[in-house]
PDB file of C-alpha atoms and ligand atoms in Angstrom:
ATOM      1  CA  UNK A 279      24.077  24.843 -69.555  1.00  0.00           C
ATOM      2  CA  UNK A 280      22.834  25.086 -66.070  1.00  0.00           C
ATOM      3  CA  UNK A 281      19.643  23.072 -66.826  1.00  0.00           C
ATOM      4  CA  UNK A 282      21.490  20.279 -67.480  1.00  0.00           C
ATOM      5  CA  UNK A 283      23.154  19.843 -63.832  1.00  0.00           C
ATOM      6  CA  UNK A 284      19.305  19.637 -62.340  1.00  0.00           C
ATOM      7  CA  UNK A 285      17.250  16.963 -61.729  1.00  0.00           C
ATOM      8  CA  UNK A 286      14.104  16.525 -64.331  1.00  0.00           C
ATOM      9  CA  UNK A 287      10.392  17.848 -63.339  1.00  0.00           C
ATOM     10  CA  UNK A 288       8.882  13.921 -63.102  1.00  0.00           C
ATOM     11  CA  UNK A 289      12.234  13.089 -61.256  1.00  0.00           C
ATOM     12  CA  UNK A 290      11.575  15.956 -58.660  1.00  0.00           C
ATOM     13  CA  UNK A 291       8.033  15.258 -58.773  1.00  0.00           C
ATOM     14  CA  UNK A 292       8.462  11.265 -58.064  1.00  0.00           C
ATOM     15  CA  UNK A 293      11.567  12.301 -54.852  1.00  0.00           C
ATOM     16  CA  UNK A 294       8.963  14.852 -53.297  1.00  0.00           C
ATOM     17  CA  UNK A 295       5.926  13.023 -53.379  1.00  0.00           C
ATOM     18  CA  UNK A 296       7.552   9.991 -51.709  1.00  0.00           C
ATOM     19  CA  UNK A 297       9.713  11.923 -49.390  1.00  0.00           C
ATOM     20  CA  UNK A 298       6.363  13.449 -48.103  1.00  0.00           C
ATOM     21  CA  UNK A 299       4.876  10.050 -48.238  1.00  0.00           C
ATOM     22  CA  UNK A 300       7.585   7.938 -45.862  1.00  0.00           C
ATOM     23  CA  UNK A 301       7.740  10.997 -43.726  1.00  0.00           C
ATOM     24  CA  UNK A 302       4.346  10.457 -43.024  1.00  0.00           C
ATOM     25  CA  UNK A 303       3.876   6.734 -43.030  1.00  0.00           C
ATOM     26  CA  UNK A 304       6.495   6.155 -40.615  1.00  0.00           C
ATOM     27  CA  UNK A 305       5.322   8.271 -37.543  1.00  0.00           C
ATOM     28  CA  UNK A 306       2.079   7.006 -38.463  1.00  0.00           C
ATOM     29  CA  UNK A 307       3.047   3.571 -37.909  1.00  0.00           C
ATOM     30  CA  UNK A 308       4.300   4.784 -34.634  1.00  0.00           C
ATOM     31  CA  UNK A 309       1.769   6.257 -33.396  1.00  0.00           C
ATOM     32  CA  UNK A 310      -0.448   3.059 -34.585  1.00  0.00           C
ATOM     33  CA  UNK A 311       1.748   1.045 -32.582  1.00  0.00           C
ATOM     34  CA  UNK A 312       1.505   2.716 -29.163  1.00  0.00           C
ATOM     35  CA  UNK A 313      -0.083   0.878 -26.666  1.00  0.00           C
ATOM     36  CA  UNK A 314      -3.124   1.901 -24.994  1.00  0.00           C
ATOM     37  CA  UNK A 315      -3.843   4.043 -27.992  1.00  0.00           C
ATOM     38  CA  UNK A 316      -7.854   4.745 -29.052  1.00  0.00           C
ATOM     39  CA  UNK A 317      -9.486   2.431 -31.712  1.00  0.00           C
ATOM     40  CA  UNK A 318     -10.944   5.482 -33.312  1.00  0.00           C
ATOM     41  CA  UNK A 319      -7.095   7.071 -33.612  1.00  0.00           C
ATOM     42  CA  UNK A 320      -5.297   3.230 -34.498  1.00  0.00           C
ATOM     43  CA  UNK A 321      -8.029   2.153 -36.934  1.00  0.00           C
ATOM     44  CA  UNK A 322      -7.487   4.830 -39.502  1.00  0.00           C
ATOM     45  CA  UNK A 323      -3.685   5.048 -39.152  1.00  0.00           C
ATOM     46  CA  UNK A 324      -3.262   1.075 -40.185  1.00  0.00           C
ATOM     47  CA  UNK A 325      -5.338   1.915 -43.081  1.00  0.00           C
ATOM     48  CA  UNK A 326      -3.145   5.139 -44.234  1.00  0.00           C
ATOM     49  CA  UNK A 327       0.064   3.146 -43.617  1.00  0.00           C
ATOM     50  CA  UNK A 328      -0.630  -0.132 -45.229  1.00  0.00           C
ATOM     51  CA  UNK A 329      -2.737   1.678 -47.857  1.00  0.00           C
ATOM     52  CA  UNK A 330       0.046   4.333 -48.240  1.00  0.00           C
ATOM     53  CA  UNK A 331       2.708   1.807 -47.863  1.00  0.00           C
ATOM     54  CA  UNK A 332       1.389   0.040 -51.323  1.00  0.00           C
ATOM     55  CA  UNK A 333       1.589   3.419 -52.737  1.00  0.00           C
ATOM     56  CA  UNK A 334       5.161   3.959 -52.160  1.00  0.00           C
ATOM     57  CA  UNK A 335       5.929   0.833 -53.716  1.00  0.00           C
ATOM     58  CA  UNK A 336       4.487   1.588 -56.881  1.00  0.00           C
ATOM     59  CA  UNK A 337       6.153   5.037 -57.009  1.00  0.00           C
ATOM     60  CA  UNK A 338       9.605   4.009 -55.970  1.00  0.00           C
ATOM     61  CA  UNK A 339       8.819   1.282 -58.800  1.00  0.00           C
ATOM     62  CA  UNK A 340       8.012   3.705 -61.179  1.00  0.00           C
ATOM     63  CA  UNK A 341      11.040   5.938 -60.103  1.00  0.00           C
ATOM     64  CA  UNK A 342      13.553   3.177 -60.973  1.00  0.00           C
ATOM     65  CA  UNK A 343      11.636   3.009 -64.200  1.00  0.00           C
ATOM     66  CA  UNK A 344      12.356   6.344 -65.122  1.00  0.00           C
ATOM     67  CA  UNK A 345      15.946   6.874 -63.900  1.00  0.00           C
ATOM     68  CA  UNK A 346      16.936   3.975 -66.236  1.00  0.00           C
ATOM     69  CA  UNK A 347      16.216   5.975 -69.223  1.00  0.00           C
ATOM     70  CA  UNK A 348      16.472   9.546 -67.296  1.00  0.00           C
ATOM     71  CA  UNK A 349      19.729   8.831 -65.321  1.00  0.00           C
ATOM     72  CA  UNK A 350      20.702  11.423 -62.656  1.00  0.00           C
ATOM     73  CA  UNK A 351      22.414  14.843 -64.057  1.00  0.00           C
ATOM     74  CA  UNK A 352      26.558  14.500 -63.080  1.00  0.00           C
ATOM     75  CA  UNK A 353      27.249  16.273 -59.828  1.00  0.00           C
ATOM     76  CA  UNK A 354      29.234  19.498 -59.617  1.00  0.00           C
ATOM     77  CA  UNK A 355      33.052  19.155 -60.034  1.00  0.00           C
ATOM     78  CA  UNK A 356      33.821  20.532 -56.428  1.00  0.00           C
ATOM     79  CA  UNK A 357      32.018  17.212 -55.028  1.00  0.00           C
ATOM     80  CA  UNK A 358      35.138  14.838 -53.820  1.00  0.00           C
ATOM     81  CA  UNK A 359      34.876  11.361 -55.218  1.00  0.00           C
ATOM     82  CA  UNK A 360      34.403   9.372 -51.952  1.00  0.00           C
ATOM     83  CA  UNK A 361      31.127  11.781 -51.366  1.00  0.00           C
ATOM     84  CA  UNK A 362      30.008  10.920 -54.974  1.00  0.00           C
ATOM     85  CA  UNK A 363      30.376   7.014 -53.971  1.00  0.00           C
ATOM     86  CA  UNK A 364      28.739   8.020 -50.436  1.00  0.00           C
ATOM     87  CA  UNK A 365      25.710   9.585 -51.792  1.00  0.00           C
ATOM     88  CA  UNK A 366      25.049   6.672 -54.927  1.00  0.00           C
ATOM     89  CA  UNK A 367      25.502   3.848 -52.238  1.00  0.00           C
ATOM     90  CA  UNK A 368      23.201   5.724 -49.824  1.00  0.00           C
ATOM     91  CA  UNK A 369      20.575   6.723 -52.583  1.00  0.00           C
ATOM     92  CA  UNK A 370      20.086   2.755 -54.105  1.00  0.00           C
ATOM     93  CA  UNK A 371      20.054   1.362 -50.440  1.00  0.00           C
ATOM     94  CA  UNK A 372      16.892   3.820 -49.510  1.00  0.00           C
ATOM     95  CA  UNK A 373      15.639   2.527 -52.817  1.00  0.00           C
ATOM     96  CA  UNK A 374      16.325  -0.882 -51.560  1.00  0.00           C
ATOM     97  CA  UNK A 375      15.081  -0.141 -48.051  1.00  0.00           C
ATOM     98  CA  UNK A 376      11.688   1.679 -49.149  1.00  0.00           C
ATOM     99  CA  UNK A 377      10.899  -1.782 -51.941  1.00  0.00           C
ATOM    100  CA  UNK A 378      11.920  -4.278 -49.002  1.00  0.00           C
ATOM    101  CA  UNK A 379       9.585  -2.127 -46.145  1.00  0.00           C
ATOM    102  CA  UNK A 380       7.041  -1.865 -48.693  1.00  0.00           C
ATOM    103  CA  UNK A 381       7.349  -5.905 -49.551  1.00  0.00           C
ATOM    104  CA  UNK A 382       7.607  -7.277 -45.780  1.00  0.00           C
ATOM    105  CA  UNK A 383       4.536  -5.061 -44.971  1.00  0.00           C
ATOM    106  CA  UNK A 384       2.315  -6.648 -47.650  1.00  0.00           C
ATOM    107  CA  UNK A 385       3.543  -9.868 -47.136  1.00  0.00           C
ATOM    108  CA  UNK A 386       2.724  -9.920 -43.387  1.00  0.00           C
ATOM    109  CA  UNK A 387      -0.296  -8.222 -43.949  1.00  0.00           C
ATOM    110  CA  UNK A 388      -1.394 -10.727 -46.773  1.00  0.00           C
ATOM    111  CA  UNK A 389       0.086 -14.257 -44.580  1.00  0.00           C
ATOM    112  CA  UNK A 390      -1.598 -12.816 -41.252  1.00  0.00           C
ATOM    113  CA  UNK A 391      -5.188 -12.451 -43.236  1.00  0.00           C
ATOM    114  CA  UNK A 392      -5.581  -8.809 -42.859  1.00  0.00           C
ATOM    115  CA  UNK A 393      -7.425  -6.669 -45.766  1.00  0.00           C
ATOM    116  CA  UNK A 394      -5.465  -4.176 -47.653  1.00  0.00           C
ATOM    117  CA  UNK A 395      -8.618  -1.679 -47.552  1.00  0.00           C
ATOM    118  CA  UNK A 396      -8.536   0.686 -50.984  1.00  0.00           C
ATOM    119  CA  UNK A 397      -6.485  -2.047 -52.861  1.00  0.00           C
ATOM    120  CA  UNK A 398      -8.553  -5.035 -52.470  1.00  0.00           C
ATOM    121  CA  UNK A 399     -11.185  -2.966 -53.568  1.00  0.00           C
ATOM    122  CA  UNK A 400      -9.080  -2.254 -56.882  1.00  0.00           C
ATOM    123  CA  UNK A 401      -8.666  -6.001 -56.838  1.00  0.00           C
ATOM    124  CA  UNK A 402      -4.675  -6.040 -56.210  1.00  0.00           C
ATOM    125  CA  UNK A 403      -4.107  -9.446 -56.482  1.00  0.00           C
ATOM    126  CA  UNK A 404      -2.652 -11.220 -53.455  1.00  0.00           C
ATOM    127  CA  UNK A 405      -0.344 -14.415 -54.167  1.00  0.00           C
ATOM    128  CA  UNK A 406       0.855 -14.919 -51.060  1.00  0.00           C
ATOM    129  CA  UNK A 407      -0.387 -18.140 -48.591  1.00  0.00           C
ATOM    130  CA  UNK A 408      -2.068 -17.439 -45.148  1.00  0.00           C
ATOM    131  CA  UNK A 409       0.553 -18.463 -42.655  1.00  0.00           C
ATOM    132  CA  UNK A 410       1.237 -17.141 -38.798  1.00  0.00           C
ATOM    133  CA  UNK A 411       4.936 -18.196 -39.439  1.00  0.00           C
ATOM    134  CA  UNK A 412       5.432 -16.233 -42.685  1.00  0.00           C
ATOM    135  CA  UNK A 413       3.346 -13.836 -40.984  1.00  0.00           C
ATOM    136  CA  UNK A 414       5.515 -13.441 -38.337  1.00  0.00           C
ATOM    137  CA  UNK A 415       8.480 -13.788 -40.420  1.00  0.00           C
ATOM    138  CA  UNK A 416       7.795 -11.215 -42.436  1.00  0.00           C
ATOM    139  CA  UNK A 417       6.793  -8.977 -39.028  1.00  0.00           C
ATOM    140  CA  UNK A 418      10.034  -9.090 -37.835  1.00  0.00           C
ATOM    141  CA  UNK A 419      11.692  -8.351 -41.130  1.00  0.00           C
ATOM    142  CA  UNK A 420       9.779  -5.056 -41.512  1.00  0.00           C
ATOM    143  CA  UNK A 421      10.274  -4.262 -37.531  1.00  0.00           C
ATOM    144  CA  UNK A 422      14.155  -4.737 -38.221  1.00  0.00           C
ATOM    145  CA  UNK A 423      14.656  -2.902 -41.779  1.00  0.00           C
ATOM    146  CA  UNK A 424      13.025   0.878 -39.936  1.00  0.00           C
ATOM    147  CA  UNK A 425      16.526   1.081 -38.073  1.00  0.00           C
ATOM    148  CA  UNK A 426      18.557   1.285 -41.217  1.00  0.00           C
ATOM    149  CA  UNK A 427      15.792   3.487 -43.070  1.00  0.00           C
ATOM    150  CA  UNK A 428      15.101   5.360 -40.512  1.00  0.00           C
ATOM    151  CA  UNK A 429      19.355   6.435 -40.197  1.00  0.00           C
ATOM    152  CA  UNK A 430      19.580   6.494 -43.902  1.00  0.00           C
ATOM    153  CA  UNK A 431      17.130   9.263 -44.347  1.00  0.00           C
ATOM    154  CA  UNK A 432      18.597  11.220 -41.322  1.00  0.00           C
ATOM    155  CA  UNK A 433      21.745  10.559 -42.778  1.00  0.00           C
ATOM    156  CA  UNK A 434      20.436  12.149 -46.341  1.00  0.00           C
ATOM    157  CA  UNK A 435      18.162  14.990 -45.142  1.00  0.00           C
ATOM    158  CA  UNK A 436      21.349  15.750 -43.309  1.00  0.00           C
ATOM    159  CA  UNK A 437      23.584  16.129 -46.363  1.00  0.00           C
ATOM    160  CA  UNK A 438      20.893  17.530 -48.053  1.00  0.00           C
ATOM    161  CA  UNK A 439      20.672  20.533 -45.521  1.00  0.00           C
ATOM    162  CA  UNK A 440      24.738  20.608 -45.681  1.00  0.00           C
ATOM    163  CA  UNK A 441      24.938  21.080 -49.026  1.00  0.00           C
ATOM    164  CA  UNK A 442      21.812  24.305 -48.835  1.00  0.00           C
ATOM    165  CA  UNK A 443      23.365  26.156 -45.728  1.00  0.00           C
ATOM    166  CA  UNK A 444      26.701  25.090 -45.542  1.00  0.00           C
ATOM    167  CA  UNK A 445      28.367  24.190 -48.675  1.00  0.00           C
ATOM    168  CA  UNK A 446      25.925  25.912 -51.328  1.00  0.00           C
ATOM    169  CA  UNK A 447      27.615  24.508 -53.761  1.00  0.00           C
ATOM    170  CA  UNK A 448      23.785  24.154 -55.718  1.00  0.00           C
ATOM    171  CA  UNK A 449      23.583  19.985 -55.210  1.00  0.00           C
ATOM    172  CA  UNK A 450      20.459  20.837 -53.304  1.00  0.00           C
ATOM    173  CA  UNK A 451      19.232  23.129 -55.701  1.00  0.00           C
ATOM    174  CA  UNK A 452      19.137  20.218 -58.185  1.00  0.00           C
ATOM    175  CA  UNK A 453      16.238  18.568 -56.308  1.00  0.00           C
ATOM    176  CA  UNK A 454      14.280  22.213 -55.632  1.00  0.00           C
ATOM    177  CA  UNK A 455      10.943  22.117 -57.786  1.00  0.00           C
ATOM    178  CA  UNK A 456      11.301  25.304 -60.185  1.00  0.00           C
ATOM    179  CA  UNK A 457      14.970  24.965 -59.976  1.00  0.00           C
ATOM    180  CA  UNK A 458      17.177  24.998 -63.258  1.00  0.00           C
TER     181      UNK A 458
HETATM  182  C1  LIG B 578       8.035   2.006 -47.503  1.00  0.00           C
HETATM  183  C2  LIG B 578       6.919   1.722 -46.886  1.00  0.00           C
HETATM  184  C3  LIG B 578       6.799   1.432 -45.415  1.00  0.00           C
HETATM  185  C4  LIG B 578       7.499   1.938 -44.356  1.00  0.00           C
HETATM  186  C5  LIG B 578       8.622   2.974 -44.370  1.00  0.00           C
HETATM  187  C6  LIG B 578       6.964   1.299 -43.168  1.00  0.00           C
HETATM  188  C7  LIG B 578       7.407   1.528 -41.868  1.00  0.00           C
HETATM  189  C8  LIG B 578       6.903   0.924 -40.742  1.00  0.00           C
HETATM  190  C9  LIG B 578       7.392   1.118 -39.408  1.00  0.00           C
HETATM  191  C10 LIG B 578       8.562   2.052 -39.035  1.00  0.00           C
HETATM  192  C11 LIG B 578       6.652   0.355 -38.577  1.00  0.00           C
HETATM  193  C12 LIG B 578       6.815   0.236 -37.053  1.00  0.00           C
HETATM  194  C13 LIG B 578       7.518  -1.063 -36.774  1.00  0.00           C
HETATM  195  C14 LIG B 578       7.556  -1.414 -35.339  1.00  0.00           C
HETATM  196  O1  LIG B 578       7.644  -0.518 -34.482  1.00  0.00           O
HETATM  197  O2  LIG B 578       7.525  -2.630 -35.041  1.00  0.00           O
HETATM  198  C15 LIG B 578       5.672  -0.339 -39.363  1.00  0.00           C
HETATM  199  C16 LIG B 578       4.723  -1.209 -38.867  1.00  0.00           C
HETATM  200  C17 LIG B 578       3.773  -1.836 -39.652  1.00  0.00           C
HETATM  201  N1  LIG B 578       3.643  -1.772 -41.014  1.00  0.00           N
HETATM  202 FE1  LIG B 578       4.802  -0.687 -42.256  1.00  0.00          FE
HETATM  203  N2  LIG B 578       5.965   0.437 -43.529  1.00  0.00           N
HETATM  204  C18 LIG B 578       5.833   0.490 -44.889  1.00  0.00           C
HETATM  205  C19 LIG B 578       4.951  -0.226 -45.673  1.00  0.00           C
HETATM  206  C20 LIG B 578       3.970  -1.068 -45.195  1.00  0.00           C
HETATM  207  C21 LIG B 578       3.020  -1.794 -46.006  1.00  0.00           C
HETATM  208  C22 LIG B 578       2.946  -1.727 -47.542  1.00  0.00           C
HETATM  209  C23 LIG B 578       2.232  -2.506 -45.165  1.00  0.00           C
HETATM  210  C24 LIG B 578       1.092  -3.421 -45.472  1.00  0.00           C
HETATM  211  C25 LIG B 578       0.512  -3.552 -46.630  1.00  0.00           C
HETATM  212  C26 LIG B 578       2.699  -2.238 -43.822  1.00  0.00           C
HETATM  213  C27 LIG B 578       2.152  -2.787 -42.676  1.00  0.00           C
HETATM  214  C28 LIG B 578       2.598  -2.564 -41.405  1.00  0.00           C
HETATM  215  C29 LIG B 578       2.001  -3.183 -40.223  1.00  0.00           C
HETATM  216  C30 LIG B 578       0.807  -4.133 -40.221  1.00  0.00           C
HETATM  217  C31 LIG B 578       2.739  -2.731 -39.123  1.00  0.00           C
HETATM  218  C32 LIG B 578       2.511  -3.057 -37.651  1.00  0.00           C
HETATM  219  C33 LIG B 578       3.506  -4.079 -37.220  1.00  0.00           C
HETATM  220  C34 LIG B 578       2.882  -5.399 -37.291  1.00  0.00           C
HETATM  221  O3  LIG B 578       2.051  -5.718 -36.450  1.00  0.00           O
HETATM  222  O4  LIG B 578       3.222  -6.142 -38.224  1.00  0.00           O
HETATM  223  N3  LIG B 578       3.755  -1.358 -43.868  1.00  0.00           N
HETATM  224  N4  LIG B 578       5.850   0.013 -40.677  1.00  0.00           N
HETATM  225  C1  LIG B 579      13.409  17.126 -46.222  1.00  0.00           C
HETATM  226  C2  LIG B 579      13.713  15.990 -46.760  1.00  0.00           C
HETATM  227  C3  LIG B 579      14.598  15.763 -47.957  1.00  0.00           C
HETATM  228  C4  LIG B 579      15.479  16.610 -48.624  1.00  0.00           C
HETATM  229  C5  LIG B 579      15.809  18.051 -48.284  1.00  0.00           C
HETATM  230  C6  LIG B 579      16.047  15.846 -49.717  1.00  0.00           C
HETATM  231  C7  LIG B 579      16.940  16.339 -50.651  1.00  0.00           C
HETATM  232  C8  LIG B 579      17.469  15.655 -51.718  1.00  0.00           C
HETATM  233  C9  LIG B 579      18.378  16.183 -52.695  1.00  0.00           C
HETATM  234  C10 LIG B 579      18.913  17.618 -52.712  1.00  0.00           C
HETATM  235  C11 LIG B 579      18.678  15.192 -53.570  1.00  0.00           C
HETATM  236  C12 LIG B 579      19.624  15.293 -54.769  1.00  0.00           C
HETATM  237  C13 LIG B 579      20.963  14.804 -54.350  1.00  0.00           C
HETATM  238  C14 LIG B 579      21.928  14.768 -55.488  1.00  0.00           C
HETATM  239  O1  LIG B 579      21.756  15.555 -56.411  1.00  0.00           O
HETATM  240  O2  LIG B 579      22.824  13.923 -55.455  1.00  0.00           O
HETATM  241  C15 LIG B 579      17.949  14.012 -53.164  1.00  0.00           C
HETATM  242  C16 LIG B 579      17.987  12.792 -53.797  1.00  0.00           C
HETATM  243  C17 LIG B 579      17.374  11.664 -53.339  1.00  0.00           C
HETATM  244  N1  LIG B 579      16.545  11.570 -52.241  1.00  0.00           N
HETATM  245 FE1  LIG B 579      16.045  13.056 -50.993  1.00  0.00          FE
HETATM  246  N2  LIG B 579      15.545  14.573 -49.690  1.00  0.00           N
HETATM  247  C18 LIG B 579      14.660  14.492 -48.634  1.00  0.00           C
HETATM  248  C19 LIG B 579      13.945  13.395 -48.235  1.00  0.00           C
HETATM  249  C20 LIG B 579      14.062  12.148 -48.801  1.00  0.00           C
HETATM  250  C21 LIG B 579      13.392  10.959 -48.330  1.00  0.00           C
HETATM  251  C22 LIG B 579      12.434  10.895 -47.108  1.00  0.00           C
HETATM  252  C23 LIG B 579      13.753   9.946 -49.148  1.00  0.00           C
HETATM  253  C24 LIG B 579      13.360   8.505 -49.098  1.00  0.00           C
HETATM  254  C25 LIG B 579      13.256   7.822 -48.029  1.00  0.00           C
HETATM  255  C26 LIG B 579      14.682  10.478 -50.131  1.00  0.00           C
HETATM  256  C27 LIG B 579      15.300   9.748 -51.130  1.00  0.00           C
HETATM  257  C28 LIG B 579      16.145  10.262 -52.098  1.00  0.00           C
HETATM  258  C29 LIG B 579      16.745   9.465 -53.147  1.00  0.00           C
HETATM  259  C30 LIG B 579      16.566   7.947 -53.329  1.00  0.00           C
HETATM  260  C31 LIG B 579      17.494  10.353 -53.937  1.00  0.00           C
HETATM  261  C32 LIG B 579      18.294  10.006 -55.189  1.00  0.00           C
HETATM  262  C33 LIG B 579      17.477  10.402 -56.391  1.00  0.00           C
HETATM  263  C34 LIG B 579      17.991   9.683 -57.617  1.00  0.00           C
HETATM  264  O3  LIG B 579      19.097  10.001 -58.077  1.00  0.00           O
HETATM  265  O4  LIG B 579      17.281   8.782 -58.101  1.00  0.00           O
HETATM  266  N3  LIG B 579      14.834  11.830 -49.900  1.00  0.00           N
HETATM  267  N4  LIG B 579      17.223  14.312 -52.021  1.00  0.00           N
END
């Protein structure tokens, strides 16, 4: 029972659409950061990234959700164990990572007094006090947690890509849309 050993559509659907999403958001905020950079350019990039940034919340939210009732399917036999503990531990911290990113970046955004474009519109509430320290606080938070993210997802794109080319031992097939 082959079908068993992949991943489900929705879980595919919710790892590709925010893969795609935080490999957009963060060069974004890159870019939006450089200094000297036009209004016209900086402008719309804060409002994809924090706008974007809510969104990635919701679906990693929604992910967790889904894997509680829809746990993983097992790995394949040939996997050694410590790999099997490598790639859990790896796969809740980018959880972990994306929820706390997603978190400090509305927080500071909130504290500091900035609008959250598309959401306030939808009338996301915002329960958090204006305040330049908790502002700031939560500023340097979000600065500090793209080092680990950033590493994390090298670290798993690279794993990913061993396990296609090198090992093809189907682990990456599991996550391929179509795939069963
Ligand atoms: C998982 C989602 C997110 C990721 C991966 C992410 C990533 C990043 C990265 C890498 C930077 C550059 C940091 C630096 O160079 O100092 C940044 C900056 C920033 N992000 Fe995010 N972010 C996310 C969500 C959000 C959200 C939801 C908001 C606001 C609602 C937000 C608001 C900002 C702001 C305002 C900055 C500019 C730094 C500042 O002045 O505070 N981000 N983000
Ligand atoms: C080209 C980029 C990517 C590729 C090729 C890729 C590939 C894969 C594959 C093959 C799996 C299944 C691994 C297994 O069966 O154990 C997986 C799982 C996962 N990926 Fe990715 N991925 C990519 C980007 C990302 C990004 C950007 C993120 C988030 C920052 C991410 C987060 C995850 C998580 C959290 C899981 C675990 C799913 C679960 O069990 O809930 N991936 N990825």
């Amino acid at each position: 029972m082959t079908s068993n050993l992949t991943y489900k559509p929705l879980a595919k659907a919710f790892h590709w659409l925010t893969a795609l999403l935080v490999l957009l958001t963060i060069p974004a905020a890159f870019i939006m950061l450089t200094p000297g950079i036009e209004r016209s350019l900086q402008d719309p990039l804060f409002l994809f990234h924090k706008n974007i940034g809510v969104v990635i919340f919701v679906l990693v939210a929604l992910r967790l959700a889904y894997r509680s009732v829809n746990p993983p399917p097992p790995l394949p036999a040939s996997v050694p164990a410590w790999q099997r503990h490598a790639a859990a531990i790896t796969h809740w911290l980018l959880y972990a990572l994306l929820l706390a990113m997603a978190l400090s970046g509305y927080i500071r955004v909130t504290a500091g007094g900035f609008p959250l474009e598309v959401f306030d519109r939808i009338g996301l509430p915002r329960p958090v006090p204006r305040s330049d320290s908790l502002a700031e606080t939560a500023k340097a938070i979000h600065a500090t947690l793209r080092y680990p993210l950033i590493a994390l997802i090298i670290l798993h794109i690279a794993a990913a890509l061993q396990h296609a080319i090198i090992k093809r031992d189907g682990v990456f097939q599991r996550m391929l849309p179509g795939a069963r």
